[in-house]
Structure formats: C-alpha cells, structure tokens
Short mmCIF file of C-alpha atoms and ligand atoms in Angstrom, two decimals:
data_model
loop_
_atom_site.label_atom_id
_atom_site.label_comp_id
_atom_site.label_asym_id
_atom_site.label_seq_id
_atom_site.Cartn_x
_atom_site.Cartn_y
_atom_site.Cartn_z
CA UNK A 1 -17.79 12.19 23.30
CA UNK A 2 -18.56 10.94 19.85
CA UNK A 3 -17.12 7.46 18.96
CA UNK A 4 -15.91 7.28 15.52
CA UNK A 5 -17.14 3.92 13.96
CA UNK A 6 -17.49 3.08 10.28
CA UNK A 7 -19.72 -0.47 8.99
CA UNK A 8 -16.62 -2.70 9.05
CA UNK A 9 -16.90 -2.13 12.53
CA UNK A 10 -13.13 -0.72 12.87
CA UNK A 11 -12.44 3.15 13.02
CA UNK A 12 -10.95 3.75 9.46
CA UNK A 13 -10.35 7.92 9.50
CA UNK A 14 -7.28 8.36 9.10
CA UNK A 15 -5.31 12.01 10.42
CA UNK A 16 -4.93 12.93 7.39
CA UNK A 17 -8.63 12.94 6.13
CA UNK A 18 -9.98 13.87 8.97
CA UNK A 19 -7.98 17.11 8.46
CA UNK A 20 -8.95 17.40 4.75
CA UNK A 21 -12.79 17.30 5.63
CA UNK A 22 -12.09 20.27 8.46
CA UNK A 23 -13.24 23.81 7.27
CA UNK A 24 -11.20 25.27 10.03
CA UNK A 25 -7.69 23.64 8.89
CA UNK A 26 -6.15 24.90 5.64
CA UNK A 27 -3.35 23.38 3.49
CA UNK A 28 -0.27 24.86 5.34
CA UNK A 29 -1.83 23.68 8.51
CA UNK A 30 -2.86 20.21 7.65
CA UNK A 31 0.80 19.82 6.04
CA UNK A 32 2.50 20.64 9.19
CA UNK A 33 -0.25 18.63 11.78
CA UNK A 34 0.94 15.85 8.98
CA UNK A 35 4.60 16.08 9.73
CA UNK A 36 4.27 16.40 13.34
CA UNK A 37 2.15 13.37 13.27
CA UNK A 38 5.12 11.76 10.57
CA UNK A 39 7.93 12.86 13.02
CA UNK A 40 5.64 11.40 16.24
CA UNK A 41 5.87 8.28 14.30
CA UNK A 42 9.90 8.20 13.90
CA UNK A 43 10.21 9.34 17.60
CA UNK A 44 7.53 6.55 19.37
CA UNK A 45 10.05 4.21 17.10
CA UNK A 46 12.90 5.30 18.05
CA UNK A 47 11.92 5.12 22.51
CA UNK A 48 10.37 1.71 21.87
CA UNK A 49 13.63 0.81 20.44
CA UNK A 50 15.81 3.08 22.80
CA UNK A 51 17.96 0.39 24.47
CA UNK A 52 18.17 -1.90 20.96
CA UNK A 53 19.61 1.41 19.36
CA UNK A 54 21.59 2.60 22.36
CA UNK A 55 20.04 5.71 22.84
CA UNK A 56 19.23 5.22 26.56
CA UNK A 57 21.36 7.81 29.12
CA UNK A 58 22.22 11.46 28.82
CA UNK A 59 24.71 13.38 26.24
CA UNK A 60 27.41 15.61 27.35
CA UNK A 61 25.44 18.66 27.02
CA UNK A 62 23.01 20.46 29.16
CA UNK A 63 20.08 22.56 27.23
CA UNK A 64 19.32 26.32 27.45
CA UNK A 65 17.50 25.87 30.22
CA UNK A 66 20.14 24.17 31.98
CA UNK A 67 18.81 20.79 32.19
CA UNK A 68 20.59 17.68 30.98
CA UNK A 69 19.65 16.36 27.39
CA UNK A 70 19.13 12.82 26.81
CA UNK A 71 19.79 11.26 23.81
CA UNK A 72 16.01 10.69 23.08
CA UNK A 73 15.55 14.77 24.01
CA UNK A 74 18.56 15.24 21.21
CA UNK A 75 16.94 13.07 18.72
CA UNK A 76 13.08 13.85 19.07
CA UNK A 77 14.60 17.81 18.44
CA UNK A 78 16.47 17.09 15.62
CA UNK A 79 13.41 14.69 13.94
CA UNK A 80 11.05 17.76 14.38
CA UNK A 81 13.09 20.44 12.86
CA UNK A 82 14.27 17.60 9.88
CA UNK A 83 10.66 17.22 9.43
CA UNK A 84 9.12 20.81 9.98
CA UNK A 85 11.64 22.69 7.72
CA UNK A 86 10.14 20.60 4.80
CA UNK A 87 7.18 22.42 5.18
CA UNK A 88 6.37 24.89 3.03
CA UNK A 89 3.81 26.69 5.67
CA UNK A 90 6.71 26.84 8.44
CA UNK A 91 8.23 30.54 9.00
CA UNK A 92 9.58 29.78 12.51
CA UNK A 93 10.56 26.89 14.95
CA UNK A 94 10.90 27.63 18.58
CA UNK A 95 12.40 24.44 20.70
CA UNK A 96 12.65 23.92 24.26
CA UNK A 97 16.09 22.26 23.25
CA UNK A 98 17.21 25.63 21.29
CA UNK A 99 18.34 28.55 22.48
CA UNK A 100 16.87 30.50 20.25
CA UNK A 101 13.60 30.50 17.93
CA UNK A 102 14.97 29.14 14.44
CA UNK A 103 14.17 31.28 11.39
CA UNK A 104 13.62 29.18 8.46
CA UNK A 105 15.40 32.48 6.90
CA UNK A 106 14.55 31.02 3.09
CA UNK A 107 10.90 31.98 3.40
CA UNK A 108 11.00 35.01 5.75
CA UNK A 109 7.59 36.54 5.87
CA UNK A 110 6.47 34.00 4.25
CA UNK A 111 5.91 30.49 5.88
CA UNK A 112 2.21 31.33 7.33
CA UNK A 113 2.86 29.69 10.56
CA UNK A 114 5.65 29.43 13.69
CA UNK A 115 5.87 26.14 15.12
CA UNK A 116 6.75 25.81 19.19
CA UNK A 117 7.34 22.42 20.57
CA UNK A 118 8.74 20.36 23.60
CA UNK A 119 10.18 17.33 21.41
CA UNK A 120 9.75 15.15 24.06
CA UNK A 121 8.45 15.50 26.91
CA UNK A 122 8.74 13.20 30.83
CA UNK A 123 13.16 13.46 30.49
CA UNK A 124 13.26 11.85 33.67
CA UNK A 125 11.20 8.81 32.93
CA UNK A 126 12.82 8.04 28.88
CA UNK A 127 14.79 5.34 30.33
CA UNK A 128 12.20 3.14 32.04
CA UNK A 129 9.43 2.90 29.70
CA UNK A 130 7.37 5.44 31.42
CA UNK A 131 4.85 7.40 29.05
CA UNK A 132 6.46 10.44 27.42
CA UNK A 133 5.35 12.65 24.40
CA UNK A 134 5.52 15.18 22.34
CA UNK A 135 4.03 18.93 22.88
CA UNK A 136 3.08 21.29 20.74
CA UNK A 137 1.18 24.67 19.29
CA UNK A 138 1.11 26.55 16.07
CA UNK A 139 0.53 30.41 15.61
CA UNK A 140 0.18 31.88 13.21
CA UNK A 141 3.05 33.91 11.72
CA UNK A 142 3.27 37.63 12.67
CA UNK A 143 6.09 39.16 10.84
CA UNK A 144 9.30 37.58 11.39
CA UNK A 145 11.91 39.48 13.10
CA UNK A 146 15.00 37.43 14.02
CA UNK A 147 16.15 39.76 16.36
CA UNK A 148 13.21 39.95 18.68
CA UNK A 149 11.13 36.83 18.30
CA UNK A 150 8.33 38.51 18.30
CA UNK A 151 6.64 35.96 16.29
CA UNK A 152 6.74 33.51 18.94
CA UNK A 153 5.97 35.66 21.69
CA UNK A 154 2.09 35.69 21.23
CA UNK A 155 -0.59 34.67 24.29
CA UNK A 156 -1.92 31.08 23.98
CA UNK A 157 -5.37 32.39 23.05
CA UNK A 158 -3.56 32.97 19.58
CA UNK A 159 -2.42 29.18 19.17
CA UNK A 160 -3.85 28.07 15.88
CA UNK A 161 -3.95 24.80 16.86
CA UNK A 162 -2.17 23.04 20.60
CA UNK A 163 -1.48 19.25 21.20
CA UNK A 164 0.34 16.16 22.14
CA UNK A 165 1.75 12.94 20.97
CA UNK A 166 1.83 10.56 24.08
CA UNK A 167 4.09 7.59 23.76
CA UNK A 168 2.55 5.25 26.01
CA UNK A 169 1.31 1.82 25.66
CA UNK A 170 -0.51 3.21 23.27
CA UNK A 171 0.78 6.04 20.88
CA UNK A 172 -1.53 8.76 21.06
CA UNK A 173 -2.43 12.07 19.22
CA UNK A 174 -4.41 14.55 21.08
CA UNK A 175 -5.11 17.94 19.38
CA UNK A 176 -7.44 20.70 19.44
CA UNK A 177 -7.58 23.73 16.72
CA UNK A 178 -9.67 25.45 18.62
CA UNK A 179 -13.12 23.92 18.53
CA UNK A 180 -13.33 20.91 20.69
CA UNK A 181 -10.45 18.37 21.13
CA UNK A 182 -10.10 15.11 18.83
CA UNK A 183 -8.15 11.90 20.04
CA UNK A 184 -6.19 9.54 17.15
CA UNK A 185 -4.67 6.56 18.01
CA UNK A 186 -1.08 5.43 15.98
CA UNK A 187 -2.45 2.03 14.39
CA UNK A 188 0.74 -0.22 14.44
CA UNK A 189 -0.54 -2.14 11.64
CA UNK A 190 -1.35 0.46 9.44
CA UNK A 191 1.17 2.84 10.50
CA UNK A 192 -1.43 5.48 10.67
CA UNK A 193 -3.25 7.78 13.20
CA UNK A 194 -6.88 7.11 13.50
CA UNK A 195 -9.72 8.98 14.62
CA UNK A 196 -11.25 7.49 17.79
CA UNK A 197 -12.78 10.40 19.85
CA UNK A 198 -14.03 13.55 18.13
CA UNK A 199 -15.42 16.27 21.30
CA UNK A 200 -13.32 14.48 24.03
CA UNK A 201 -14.66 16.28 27.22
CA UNK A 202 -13.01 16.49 30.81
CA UNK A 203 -15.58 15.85 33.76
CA UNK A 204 -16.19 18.38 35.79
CA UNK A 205 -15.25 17.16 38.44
CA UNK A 206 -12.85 14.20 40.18
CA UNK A 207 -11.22 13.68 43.25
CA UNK A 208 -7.73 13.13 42.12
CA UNK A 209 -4.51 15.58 42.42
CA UNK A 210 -1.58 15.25 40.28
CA UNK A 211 1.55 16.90 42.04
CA UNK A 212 5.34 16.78 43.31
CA UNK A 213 4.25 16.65 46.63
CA UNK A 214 8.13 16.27 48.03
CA UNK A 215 8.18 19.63 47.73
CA UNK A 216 5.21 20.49 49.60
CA UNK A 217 7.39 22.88 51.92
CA UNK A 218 8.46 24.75 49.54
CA UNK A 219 5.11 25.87 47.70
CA UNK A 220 3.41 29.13 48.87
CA UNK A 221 0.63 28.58 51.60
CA UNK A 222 -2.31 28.51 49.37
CA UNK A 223 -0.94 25.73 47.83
CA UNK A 224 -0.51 23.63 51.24
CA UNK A 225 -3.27 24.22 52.24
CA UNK A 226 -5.35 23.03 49.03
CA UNK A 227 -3.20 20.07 50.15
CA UNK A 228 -3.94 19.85 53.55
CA UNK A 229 -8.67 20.29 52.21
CA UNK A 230 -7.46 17.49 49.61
CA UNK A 231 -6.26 14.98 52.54
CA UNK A 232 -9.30 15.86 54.61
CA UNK A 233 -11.75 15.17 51.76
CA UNK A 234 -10.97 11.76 50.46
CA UNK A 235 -8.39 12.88 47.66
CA UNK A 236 -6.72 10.48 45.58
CA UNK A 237 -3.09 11.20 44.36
CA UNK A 238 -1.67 10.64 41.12
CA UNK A 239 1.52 12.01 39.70
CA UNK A 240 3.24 10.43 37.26
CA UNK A 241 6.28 12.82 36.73
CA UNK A 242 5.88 13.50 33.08
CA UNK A 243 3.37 16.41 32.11
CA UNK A 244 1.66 14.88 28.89
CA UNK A 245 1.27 11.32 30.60
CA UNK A 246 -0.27 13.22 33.79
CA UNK A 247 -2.34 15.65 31.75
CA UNK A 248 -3.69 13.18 29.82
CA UNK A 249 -4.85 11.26 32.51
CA UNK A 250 -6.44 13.91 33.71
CA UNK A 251 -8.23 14.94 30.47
CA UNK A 252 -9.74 11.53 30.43
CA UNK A 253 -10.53 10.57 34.27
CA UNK A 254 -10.73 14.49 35.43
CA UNK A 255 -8.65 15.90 38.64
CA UNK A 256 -6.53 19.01 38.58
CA UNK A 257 -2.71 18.71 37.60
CA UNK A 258 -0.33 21.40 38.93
CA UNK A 259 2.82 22.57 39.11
CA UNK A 260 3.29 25.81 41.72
CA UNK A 261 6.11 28.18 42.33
CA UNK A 262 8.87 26.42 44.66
CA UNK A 263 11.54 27.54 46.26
CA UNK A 264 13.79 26.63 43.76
CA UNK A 265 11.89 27.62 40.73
CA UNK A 266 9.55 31.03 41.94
CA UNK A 267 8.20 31.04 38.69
CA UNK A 268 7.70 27.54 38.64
CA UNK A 269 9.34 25.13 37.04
CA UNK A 270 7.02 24.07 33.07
CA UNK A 271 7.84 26.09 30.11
CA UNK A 272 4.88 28.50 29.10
CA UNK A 273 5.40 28.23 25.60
CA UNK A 274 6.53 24.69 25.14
CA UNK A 275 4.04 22.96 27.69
CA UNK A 276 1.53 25.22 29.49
CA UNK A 277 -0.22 26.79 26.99
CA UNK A 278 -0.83 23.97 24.37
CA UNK A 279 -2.02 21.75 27.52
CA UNK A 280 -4.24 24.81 28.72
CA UNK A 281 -5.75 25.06 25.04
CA UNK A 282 -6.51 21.26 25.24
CA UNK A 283 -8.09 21.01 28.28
CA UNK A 284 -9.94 24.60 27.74
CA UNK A 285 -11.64 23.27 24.61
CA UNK A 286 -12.57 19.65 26.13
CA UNK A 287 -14.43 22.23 29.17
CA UNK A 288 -11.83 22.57 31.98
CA UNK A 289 -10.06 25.25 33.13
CA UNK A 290 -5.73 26.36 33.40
CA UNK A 291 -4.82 28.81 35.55
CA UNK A 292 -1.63 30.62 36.61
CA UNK A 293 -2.37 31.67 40.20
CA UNK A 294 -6.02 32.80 39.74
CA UNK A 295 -5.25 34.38 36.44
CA UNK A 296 -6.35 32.67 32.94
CA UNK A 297 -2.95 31.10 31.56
CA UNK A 298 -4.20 31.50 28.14
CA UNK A 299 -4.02 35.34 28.27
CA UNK A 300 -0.22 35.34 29.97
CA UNK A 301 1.89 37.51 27.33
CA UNK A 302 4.83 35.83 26.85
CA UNK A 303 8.42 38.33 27.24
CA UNK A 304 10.53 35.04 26.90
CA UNK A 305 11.18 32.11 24.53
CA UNK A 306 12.13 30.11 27.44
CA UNK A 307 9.31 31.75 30.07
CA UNK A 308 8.49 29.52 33.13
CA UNK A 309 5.00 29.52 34.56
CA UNK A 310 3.22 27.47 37.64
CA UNK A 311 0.26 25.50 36.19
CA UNK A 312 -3.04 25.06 37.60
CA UNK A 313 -5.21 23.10 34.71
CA UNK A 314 -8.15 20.23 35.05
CA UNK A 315 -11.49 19.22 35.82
CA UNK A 316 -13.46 23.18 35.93
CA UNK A 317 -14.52 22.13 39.87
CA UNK A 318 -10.97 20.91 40.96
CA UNK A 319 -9.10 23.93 39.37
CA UNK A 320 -11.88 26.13 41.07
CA UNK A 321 -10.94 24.67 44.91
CA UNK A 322 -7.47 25.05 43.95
CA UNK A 323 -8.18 29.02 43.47
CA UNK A 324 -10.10 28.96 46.08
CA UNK A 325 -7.27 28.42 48.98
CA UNK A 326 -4.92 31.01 46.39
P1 LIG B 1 11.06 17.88 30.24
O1 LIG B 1 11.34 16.42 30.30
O2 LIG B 1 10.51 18.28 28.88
O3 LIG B 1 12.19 18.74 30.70
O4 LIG B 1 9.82 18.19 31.18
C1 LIG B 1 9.78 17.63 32.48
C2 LIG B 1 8.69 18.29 33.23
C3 LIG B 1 7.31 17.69 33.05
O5 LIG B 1 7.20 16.64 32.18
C4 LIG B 1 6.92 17.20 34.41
O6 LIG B 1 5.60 17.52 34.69
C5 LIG B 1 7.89 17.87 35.33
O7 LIG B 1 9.02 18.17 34.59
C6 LIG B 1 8.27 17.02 36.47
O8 LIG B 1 9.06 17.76 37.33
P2 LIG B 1 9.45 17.23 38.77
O9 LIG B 1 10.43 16.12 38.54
O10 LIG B 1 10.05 18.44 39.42
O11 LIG B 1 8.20 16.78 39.46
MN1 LIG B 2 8.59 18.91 29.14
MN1 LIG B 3 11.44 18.11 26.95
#
C-alpha cells in the first residue's frame, strides 16, 4: 500500500485532485464521484446528528423490497438523487429505496453514465451508532430504455467505477475504477476527503469469518460445514451486521465475509446490484476474490433491478476454503 504524504507532513490530496490527475476518470465521472462524495458529506452529518434532528426510528412505509425504511434510509435516498440529478453526466439512477430505475428523462441518451446505489447501508444498526455507509457503482450508459432498464441491467465487470462511503468513527471513502482501490478519509476540519491509501491490498489470507451464524440451520450443507473446518481450525468470528462496516474490515485485516442462501431468502438475502457487485469490484481490484456459489459474482447477468444474490467475497485463501466445502 502506498502512503500518501506530502513535506508538511499531513496528507493534503484532496478527492477532487486526485481525480483530476487520473487518466482513467473523465469529466462526467469525476463530477458525479464529486457529488457522491458531496452527498456522503450531508448524509455522515445528518447520522451523527440523527437523534439532535429526530431522525432516529422507522417511517410508515416499507421499501420495494419489503423492508422497513428508516428515516436515515429516506433521507440518504433523497440526498443522492437531489445531488446526482445535478449532474450533467447522469442518464439513470437505480435505488435500492425505488422501485424502479429513475430516468433523468431531460437528457435521455444522453447523460454518459447510470448511477446504482444503496443510500445507506447497516438499517438495522442507524440507531445505535454502529458504522453504516453508503454503496455504490457507475456504468456506463447503454441506451436508455425506460421500459426495460436495460441500462442498469449490465454484469459488474462493466462497473465503471464501485465503492463505499463508511460512516464510522471515521468517515471513509473507498473506491476503485478499476485499477487498484484508493482509500480517502472525510477531514472534519477541512470538510474534505483526503487521499491516504492509494493500492490498498487485502491479505491473502486471515483466519476470521464474518457471518449470521443464527441461521446456521438454515444454510445449505456446504456452508455448515465450512463452519463446522472454521471451528476446528482456530477461526475467529466477526460479524458486525452491516455489509460496508464488515467488508471493510475485511478489506483491511483479510477473512472472508458471506452471506448464503437461507431458508428464508434461497437466493440470499444482499442486493446484487446495490451491494454485491460494487463490494466484489473493490475487493477484486485490492487482490481477493467474490463468489456466488463457486461462480465469479462479477460475471452474474443481472434480469432484475432488485436481484438478490448469496455473497462469498475476501481474503483469495479464505474465499477458496469456502468453495472448497461448496
Ligand atoms: P440494508 O440496511 O441496506 O437493507 O442492508 C442490510 C444488509 C447488510 O448491511 C447486512 O450485511 C445484512 O443486511 C445483515 O443481515 P442480517 O441481519 O440478516 O444478518
Ligand atoms: Mn444494504
Ligand atoms: Mn440500504
């Protein structure tokens, strides 16, 4: 990992100009990276002051997916789209929180790029200052069609560009456009996102498992019993319960984070679109590996806005003994 250091001593490069020095990243794109980062910065504002601005608890409605909103879920949506449809570059929005892809229908064949995003991510854990974040990926634009979609329904391997805003103790920006991963950190004095890793790698390997294991029972065997070689060879567990908190972890410290098929969600339960493929695109470029089953996840074509998946994604040895018991 290269450390990103200037003579004052502090790391001074901002988002923004590390963007404008990238070969690979061209206006559209560096405006829209820009007003994710912009809305990231309204939304980590906005959960730090969640119970001073009463927007702790749930709203009345439930999403498409048939999950509850949360206030914070409602807002961080609504802050993205405000934010996104100012971009010139934007064709298409697709939302976890929407039920369908949104058509920016003034520039039609025209905005270069379709935007997908989780607005924030870890529902269950808003309310008690748990890490939670922001997912997303950009592809690029393939012909509108408002009926169909179709310009959202692309394999991750097309993403553009994948990442996360984690609203932790820290507020951080992880992002990848396709060449190697890059970590900023939200400088609260500055108000701006700084360049602290450039090439952040996963190790290969690292005895740690991040899982709902309550529902043991209910995954397929494989699964159990890459649970049952994890117990017998001195496994930690870690699971924090929301995915860009416990994929993070895992891009830093290694392990394997997954997600099967259950019972109640055969398909499993994370959103292809929305979550799995900009965290497989991450941790792909920093060397790991995401699978679904033993199949690449990056090369799942996508017949639904809303498509679930089961995740396999980590440290390249982990995600390997996983597939091995599969
Ligand atoms: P979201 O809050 O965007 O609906 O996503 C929640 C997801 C993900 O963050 C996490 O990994 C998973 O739900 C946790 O699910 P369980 O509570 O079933 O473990
Ligand atoms: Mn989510
Ligand atoms: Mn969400």
């Amino acid at each position: 990992m290269t450390e990103q250091r200037t003579t004052s001593g502090e790391k001074l490069i901002t988002l923004d100009n590390h963007l404008r020095h990238r070969s690979d990243c061209d206006a559209g794109l560096a405006a829209i990276l820009n007003e994710i980062a912009f809305a990231g910065k309204i939304i980590q504002n906005k959960v730090r002051r969640a119970r001073i601005a009463d927007v702790v608890g749930a709203v009345e409605n439930v999403n498409v997916q048939g999950e509850q909103q949360q206030k914070l879920d409602v807002f961080s949506n609504a802050v993205l789209i405000d934010c996104l449809s100012n971009c010139a570059a934007v064709g298409v929005i697709a939302s976890e929180e929407e039920e369908q892809a949104l058509i920016l229908e003034r520039r039609k064949g025209d905005g270069e790029y379709g935007v997908l995003f989780d607005p924030l991510d870890g529902s269950s854990n808003i309310d008690f200052a748990v890490g939670v974040g922001t997912i997303f990926s950009i592809l690029r634009n393939v012909g509108v069609d408002a009926s169909t979609q179709a310009a959202i329904l692309q394999p991750g391997t097309q993403q553009v560009a994948a990442g996360y805003i984690l609203y932790g103790s820290s507020v951080l920006l992880v992002l990848t456009l396709g060449d190697g991963v890059d970590m900023y950190v939200l400088d609260p004095a500055t108000g701006s996102f700084l360049l602290v890793q450039e090439k952040v790698s996963i190790p290969t390997a690292k005895k740690i498992y991040s899982i709902n294991e309550a529902y043991r029972n209910d995954f397929p065997k494989g699964y159990q019993d890459y649970l049952d070689f994890a117990h017998a060879s001195g496994y930690a567990a870690r699971y924090i319960g929301s995915m860009v908190a416990d994929v993070h972890r895992t891009l830093l410290k290694g392990g394997v984070f997954l997600y099967p098929p259950t019972k109640k969600n055969p398909q499993g339960k994370l959103r292809l679109l929305y979550e799995a493929n900009p965290m497989a695109q991450i941790i792909e470029q920093a060397g790991g590996k995401a699978l679904v089953g033993k199949t690449r996840l990056l090369e799942v074509k996508p017949e639904k806005v809303h498509q679930r998946t089961a995740v396999i994604l980590g440290s390249s040895q982990e995600v390997d003994a996983v597939a091995r018991h599969l």
